[in-house]
PDB file of C-alpha atoms in Angstrom:
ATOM      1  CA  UNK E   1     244.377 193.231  34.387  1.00  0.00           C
ATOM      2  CA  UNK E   2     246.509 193.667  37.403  1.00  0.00           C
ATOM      3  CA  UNK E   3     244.325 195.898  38.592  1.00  0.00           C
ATOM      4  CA  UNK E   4     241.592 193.836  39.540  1.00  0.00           C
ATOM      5  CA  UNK E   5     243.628 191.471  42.105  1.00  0.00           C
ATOM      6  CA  UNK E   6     244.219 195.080  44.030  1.00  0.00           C
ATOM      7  CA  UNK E   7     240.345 196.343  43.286  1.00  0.00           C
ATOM      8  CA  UNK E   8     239.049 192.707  44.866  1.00  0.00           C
ATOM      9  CA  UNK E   9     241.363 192.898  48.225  1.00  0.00           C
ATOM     10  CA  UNK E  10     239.798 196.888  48.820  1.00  0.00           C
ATOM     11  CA  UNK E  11     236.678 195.299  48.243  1.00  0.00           C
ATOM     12  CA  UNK E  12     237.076 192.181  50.803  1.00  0.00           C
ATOM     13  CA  UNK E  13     239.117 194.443  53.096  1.00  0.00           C
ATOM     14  CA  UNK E  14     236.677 197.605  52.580  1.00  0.00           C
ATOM     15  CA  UNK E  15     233.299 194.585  53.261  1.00  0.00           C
ATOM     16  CA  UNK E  16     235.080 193.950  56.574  1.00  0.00           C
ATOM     17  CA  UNK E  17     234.744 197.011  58.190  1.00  0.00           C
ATOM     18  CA  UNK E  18     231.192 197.399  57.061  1.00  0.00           C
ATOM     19  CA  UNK E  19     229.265 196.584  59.619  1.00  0.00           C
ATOM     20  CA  UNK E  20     231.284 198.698  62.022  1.00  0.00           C
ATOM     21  CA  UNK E  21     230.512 201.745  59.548  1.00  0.00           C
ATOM     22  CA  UNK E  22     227.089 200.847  58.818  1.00  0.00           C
ATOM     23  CA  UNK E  23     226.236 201.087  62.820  1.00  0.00           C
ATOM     24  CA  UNK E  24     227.818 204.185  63.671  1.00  0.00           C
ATOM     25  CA  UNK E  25     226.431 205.823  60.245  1.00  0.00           C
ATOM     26  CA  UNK E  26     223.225 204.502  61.670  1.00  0.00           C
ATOM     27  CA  UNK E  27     223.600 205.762  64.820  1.00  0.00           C
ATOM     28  CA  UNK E  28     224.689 209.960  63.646  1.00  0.00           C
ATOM     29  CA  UNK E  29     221.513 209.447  60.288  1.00  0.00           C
ATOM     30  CA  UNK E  30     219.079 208.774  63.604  1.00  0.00           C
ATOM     31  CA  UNK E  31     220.591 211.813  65.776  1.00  0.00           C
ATOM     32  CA  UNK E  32     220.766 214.292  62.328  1.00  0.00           C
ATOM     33  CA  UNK E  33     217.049 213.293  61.577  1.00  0.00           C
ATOM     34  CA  UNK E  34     215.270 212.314  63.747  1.00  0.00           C
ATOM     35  CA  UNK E  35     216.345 214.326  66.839  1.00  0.00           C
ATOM     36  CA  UNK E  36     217.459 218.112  67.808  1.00  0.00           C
ATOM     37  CA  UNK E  37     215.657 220.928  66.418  1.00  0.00           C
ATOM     38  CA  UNK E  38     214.173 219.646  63.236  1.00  0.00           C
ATOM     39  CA  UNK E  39     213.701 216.226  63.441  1.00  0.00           C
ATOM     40  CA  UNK E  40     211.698 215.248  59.919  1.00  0.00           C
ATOM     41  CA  UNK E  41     209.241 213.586  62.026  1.00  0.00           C
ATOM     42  CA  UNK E  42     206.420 214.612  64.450  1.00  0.00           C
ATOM     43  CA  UNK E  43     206.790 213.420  68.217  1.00  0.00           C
ATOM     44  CA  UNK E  44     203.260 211.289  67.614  1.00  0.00           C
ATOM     45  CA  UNK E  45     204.975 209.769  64.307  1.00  0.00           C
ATOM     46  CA  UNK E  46     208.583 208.575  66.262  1.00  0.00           C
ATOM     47  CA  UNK E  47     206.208 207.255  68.558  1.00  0.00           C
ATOM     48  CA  UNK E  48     204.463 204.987  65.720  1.00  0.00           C
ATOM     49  CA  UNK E  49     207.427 204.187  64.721  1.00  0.00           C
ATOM     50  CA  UNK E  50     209.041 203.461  67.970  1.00  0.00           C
ATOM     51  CA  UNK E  51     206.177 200.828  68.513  1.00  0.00           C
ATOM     52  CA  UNK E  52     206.779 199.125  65.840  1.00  0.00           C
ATOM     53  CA  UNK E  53     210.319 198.550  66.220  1.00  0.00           C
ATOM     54  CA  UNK E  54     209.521 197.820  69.619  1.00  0.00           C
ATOM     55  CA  UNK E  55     206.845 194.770  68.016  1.00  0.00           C
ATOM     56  CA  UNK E  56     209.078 194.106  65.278  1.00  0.00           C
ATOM     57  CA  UNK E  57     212.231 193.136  68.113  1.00  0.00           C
ATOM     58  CA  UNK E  58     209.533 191.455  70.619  1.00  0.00           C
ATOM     59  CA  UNK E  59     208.913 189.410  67.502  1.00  0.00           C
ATOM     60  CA  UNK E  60     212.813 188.888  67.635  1.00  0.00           C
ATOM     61  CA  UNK E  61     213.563 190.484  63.990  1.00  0.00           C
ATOM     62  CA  UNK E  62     215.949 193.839  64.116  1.00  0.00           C
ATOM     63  CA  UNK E  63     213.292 196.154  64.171  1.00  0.00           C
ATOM     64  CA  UNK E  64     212.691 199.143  62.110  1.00  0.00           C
ATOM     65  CA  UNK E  65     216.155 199.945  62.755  1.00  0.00           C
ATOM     66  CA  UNK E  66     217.976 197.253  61.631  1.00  0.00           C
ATOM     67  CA  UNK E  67     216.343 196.367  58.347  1.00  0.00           C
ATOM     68  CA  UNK E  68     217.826 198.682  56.218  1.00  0.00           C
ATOM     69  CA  UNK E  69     220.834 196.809  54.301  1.00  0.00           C
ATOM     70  CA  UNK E  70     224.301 198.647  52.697  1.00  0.00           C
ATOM     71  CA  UNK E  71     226.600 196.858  49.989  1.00  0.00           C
ATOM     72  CA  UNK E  72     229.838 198.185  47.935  1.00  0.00           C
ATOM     73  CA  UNK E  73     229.731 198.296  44.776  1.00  0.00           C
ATOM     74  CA  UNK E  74     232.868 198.543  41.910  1.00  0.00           C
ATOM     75  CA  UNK E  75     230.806 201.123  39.898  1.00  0.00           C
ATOM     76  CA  UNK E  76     231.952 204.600  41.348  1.00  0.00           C
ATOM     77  CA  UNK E  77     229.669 206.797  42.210  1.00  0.00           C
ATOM     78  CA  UNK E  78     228.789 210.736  40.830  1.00  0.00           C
ATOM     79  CA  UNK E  79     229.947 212.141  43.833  1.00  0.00           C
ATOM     80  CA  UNK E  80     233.277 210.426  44.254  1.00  0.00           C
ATOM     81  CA  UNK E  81     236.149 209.718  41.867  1.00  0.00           C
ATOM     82  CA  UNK E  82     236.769 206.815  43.751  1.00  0.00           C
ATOM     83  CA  UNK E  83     236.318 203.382  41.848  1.00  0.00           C
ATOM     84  CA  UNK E  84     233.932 202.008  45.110  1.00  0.00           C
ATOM     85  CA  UNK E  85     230.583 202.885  46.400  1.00  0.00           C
ATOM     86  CA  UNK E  86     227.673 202.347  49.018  1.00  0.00           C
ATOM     87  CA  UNK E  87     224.384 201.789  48.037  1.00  0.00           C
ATOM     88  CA  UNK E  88     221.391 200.779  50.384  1.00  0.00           C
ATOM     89  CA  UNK E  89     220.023 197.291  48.765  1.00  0.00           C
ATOM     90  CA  UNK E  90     216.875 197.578  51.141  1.00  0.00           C
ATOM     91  CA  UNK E  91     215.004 200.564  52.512  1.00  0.00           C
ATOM     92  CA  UNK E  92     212.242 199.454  54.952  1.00  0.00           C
ATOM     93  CA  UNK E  93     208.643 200.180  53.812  1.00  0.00           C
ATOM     94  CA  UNK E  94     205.602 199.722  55.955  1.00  0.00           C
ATOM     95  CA  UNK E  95     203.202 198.256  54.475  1.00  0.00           C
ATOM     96  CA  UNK E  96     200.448 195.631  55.275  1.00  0.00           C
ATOM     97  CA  UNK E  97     202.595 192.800  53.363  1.00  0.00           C
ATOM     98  CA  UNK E  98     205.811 193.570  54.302  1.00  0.00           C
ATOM     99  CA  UNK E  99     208.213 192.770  57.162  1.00  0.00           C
ATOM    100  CA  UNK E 100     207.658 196.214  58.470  1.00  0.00           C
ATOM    101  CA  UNK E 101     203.758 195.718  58.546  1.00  0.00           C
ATOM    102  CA  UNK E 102     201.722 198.701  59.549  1.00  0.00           C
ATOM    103  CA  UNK E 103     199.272 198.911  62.164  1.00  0.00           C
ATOM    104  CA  UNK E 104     195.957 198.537  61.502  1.00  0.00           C
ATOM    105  CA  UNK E 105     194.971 202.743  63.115  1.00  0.00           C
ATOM    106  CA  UNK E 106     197.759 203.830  60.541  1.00  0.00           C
ATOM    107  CA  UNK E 107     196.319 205.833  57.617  1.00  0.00           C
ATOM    108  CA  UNK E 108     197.828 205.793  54.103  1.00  0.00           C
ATOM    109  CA  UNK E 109     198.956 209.668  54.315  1.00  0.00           C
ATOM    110  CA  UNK E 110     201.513 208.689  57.939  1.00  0.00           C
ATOM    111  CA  UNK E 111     202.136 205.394  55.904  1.00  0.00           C
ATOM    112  CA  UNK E 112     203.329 207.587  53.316  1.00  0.00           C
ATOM    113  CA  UNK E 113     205.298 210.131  55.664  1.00  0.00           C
ATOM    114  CA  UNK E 114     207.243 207.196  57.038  1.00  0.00           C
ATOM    115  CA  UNK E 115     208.231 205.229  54.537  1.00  0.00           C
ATOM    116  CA  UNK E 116     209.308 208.794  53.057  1.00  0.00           C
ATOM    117  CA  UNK E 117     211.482 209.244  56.532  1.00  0.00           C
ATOM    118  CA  UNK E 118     212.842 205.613  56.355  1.00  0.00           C
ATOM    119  CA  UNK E 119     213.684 205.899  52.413  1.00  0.00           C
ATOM    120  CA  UNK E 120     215.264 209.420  53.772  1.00  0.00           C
ATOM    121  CA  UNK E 121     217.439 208.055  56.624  1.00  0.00           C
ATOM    122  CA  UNK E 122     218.446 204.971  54.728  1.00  0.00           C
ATOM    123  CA  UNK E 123     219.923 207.009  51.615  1.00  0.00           C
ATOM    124  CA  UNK E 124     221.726 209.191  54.857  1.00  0.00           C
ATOM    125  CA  UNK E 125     223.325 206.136  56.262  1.00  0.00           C
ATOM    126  CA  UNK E 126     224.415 204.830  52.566  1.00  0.00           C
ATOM    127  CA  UNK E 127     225.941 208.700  52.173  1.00  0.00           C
ATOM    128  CA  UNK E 128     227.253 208.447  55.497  1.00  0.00           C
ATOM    129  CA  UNK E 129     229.065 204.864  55.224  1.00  0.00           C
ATOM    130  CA  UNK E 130     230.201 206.454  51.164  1.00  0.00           C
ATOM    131  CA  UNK E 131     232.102 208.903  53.338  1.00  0.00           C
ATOM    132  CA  UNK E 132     233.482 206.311  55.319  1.00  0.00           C
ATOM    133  CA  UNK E 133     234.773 204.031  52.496  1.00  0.00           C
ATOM    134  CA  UNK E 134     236.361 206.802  50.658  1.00  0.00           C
ATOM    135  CA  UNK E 135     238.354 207.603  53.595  1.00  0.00           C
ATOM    136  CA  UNK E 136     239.280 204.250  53.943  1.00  0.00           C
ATOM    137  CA  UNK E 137     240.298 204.101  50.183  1.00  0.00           C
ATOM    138  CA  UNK E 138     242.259 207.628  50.539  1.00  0.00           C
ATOM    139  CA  UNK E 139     244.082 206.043  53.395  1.00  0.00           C
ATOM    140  CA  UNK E 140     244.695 202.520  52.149  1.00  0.00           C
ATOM    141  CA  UNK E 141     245.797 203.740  49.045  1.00  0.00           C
ATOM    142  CA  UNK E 142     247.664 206.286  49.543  1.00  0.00           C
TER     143      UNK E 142
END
């Protein structure tokens, strides 16, 4: 049982500097995937996607950007012996009845690519901020 006191302060101190990892694990997921030399997207499909985040802020949500959410969780993960881990608790979808509605010219197969691309980048960003929090677990704790 004295465990748990300690396990609850990581947590609270670990939820703190979310934010500040989720944006800049944001910010390298978008550069890894989306640009260079193999970006998992065609130009015409970043541009869908660019104009909807651009009608999605206008609207004054976050965009297609901002919707994904991260949480940590006390379960441990298979890729860390660490007691904590990130998992995404929303990947945007575009759909007709969701937040992230499509556009009426988009067809089912680039609906499909995207929401494949999104469900990609947001599991990247969860890995990303997992690195993050271990790190900051390694260093707090030891």
């Amino acid at each position: 049982m004295a465990e748990f006191p300690d396990e609850r302060q990581l947590v609270l101190r670990a939820r703190s500097q979310l934010e500040q990892w989720t944006k800049s694990s944001r910010m390298e997921a978008y550069t890894e995937l989306f640009e260079g030399d193999g970006p998992i997207l065609s130009a015409e499909e970043m541009q869908l996607l660019d104009a909807l985040d651009s009608e999605l802020e206008r609207e004054g949500g976050d965009g297609v950007w901002g919707t994904d959410q991260y949480g940590i969780h006390t379960a441990g993960t298979s890729s860390s012996d660490a007691s904590l881990g990130v998992v995404c608790v929303y990947h945007p979808q575009i759909s007709k009845d969701s937040v992230l509605r499509g556009g009426d010219g988009l067809d089912d197969e680039t609906e499909e690519r995207l929401n494949a691309a999104l469900w990609r980048y947001s599991e990247r960003v969860s890995t990303l901020i997992e690195a993050e929090l271990d790190e900051f677990v390694r260093q707090t704790q030891g």
